[in-house]
PDB file of N, CA and C in Angstrom:
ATOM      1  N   UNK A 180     -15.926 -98.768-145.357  1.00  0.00           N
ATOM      2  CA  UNK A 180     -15.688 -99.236-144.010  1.00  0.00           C
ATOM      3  C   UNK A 180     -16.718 -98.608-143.070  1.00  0.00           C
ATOM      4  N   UNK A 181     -17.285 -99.155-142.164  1.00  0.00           N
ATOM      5  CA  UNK A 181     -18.482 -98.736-141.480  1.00  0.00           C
ATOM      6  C   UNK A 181     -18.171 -98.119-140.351  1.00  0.00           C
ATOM      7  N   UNK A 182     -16.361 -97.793-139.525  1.00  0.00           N
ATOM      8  CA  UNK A 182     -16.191 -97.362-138.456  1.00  0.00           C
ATOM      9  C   UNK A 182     -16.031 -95.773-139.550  1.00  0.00           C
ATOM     10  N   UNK A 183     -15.821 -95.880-140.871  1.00  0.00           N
ATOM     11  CA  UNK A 183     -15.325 -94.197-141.449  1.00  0.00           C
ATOM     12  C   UNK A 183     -16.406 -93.566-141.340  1.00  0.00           C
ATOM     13  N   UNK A 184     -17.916 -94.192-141.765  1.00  0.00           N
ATOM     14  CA  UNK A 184     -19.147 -93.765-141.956  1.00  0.00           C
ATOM     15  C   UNK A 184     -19.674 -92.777-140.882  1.00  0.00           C
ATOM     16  N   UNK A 185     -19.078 -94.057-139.520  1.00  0.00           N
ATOM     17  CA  UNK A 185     -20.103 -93.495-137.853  1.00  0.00           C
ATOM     18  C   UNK A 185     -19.189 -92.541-137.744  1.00  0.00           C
ATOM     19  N   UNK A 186     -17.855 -92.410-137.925  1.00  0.00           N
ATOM     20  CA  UNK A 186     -16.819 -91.217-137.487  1.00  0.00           C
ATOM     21  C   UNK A 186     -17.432 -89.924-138.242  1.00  0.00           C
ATOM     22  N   UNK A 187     -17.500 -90.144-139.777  1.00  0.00           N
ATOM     23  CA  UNK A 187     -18.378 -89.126-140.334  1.00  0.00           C
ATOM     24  C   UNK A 187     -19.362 -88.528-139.894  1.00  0.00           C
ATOM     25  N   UNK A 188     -20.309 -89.153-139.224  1.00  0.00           N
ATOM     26  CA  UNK A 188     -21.494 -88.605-138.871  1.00  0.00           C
ATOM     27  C   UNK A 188     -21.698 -88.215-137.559  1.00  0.00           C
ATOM     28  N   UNK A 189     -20.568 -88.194-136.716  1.00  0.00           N
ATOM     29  CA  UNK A 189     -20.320 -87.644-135.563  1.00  0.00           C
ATOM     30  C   UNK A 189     -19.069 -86.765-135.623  1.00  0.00           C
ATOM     31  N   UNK A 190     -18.453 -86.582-137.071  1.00  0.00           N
ATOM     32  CA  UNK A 190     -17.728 -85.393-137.084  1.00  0.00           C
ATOM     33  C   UNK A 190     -16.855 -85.500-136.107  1.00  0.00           C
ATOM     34  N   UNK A 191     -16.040 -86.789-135.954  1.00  0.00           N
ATOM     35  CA  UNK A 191     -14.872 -86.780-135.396  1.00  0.00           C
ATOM     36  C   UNK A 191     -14.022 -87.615-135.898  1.00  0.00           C
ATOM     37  N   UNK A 192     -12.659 -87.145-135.353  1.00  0.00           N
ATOM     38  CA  UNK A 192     -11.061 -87.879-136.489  1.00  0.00           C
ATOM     39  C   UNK A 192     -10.897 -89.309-135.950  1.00  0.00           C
ATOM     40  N   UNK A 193     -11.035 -89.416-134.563  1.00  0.00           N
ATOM     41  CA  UNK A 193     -10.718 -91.098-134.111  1.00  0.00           C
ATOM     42  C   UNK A 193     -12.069 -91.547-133.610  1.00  0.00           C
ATOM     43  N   UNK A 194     -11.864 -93.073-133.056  1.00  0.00           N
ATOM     44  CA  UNK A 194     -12.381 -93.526-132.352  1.00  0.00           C
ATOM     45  C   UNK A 194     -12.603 -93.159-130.906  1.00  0.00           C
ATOM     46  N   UNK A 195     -12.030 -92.686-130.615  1.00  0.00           N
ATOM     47  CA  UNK A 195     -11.912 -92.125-128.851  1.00  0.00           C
ATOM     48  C   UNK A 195     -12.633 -91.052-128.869  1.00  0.00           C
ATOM     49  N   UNK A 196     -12.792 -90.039-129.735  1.00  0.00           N
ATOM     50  CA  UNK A 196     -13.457 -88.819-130.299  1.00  0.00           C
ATOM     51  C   UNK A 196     -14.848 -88.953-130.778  1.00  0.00           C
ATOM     52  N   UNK A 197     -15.047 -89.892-131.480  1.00  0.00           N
ATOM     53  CA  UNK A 197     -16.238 -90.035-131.355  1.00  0.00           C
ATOM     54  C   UNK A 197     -17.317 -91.211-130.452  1.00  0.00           C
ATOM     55  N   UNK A 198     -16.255 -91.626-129.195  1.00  0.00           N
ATOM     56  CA  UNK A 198     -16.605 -92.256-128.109  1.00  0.00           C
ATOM     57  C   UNK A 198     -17.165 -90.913-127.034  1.00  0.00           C
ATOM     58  N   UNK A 199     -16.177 -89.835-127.357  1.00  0.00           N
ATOM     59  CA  UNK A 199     -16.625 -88.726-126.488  1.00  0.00           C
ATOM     60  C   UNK A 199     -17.710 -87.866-126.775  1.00  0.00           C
ATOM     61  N   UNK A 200     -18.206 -87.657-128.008  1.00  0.00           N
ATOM     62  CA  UNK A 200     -19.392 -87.239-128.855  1.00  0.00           C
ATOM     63  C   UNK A 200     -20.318 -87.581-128.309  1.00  0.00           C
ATOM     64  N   UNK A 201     -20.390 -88.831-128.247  1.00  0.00           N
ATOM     65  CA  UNK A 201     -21.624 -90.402-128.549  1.00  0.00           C
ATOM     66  C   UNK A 201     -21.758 -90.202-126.915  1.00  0.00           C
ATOM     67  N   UNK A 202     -20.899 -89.955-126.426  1.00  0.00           N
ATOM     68  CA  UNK A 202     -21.311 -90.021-124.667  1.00  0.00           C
ATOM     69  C   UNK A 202     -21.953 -88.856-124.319  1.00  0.00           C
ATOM     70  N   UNK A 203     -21.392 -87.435-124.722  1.00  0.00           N
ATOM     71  CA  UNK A 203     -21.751 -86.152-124.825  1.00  0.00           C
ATOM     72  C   UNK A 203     -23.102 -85.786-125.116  1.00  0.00           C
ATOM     73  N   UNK A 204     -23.783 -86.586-126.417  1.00  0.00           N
ATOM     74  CA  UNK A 204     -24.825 -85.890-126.828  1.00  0.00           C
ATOM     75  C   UNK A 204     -25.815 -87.419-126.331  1.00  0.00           C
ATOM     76  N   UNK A 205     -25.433 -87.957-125.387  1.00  0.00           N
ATOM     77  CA  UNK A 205     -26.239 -89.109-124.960  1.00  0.00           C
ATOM     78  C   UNK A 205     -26.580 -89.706-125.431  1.00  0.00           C
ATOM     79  N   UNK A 206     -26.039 -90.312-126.788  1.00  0.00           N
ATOM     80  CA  UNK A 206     -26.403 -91.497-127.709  1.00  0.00           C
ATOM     81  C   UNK A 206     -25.526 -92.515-127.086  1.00  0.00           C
ATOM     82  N   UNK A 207     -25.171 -93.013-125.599  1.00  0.00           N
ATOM     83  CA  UNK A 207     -24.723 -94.123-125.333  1.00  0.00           C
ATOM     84  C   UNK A 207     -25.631 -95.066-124.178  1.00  0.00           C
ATOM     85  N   UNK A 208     -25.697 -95.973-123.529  1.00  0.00           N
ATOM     86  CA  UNK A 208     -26.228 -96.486-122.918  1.00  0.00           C
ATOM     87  C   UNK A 208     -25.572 -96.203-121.522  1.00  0.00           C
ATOM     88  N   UNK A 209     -26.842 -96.190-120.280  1.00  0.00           N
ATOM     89  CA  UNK A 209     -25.953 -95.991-119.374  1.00  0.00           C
ATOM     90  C   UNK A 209     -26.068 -96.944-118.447  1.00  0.00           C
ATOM     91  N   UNK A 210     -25.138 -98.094-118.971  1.00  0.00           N
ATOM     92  CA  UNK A 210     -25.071 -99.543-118.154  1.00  0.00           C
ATOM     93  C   UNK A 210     -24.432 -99.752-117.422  1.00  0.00           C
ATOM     94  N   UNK A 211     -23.875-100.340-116.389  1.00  0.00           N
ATOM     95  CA  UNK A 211     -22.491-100.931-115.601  1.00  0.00           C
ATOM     96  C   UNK A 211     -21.995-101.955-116.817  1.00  0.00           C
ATOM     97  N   UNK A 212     -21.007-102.406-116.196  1.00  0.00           N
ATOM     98  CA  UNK A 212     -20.267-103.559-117.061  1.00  0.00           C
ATOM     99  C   UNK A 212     -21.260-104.479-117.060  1.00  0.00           C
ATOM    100  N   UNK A 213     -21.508-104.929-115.815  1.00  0.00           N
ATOM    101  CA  UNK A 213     -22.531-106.315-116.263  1.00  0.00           C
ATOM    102  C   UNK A 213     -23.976-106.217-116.728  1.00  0.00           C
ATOM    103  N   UNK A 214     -23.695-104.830-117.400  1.00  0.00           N
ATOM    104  CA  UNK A 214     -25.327-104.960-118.215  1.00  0.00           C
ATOM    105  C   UNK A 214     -26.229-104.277-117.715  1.00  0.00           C
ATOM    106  N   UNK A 215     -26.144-104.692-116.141  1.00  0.00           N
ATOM    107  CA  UNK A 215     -27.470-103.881-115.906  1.00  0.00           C
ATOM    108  C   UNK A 215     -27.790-102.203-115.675  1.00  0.00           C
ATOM    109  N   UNK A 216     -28.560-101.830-115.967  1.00  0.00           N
ATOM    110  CA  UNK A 216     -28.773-100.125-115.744  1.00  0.00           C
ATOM    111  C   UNK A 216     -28.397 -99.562-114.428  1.00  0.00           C
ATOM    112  N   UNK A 217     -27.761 -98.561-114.470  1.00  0.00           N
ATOM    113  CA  UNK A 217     -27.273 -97.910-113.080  1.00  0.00           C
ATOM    114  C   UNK A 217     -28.787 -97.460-112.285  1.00  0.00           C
ATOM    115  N   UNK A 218     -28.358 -96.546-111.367  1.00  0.00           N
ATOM    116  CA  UNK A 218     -29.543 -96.519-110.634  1.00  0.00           C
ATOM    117  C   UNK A 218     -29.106 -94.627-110.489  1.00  0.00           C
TER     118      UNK A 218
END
């Protein structure tokens, strides 16, 4: 399963956990909802 893999490799138990990781170490995008880049 490919959500067990990314949880693995960010060393966290849920999804929400490794939503907080992924935001933490700035591997997320930093968009508004409609896409476009904040300012």
């Amino acid at each position: 399963m490919h959500v067990s893999h990314i949880l693995a490799k960010l060393g966290a138990a849920t999804c929400t956990e490794a939503a907080a990781v992924a935001h933490r170490e700035g591997l997320t995008a930093d968009t508004a909802t409609d896409g476009q880049p904040h300012d």
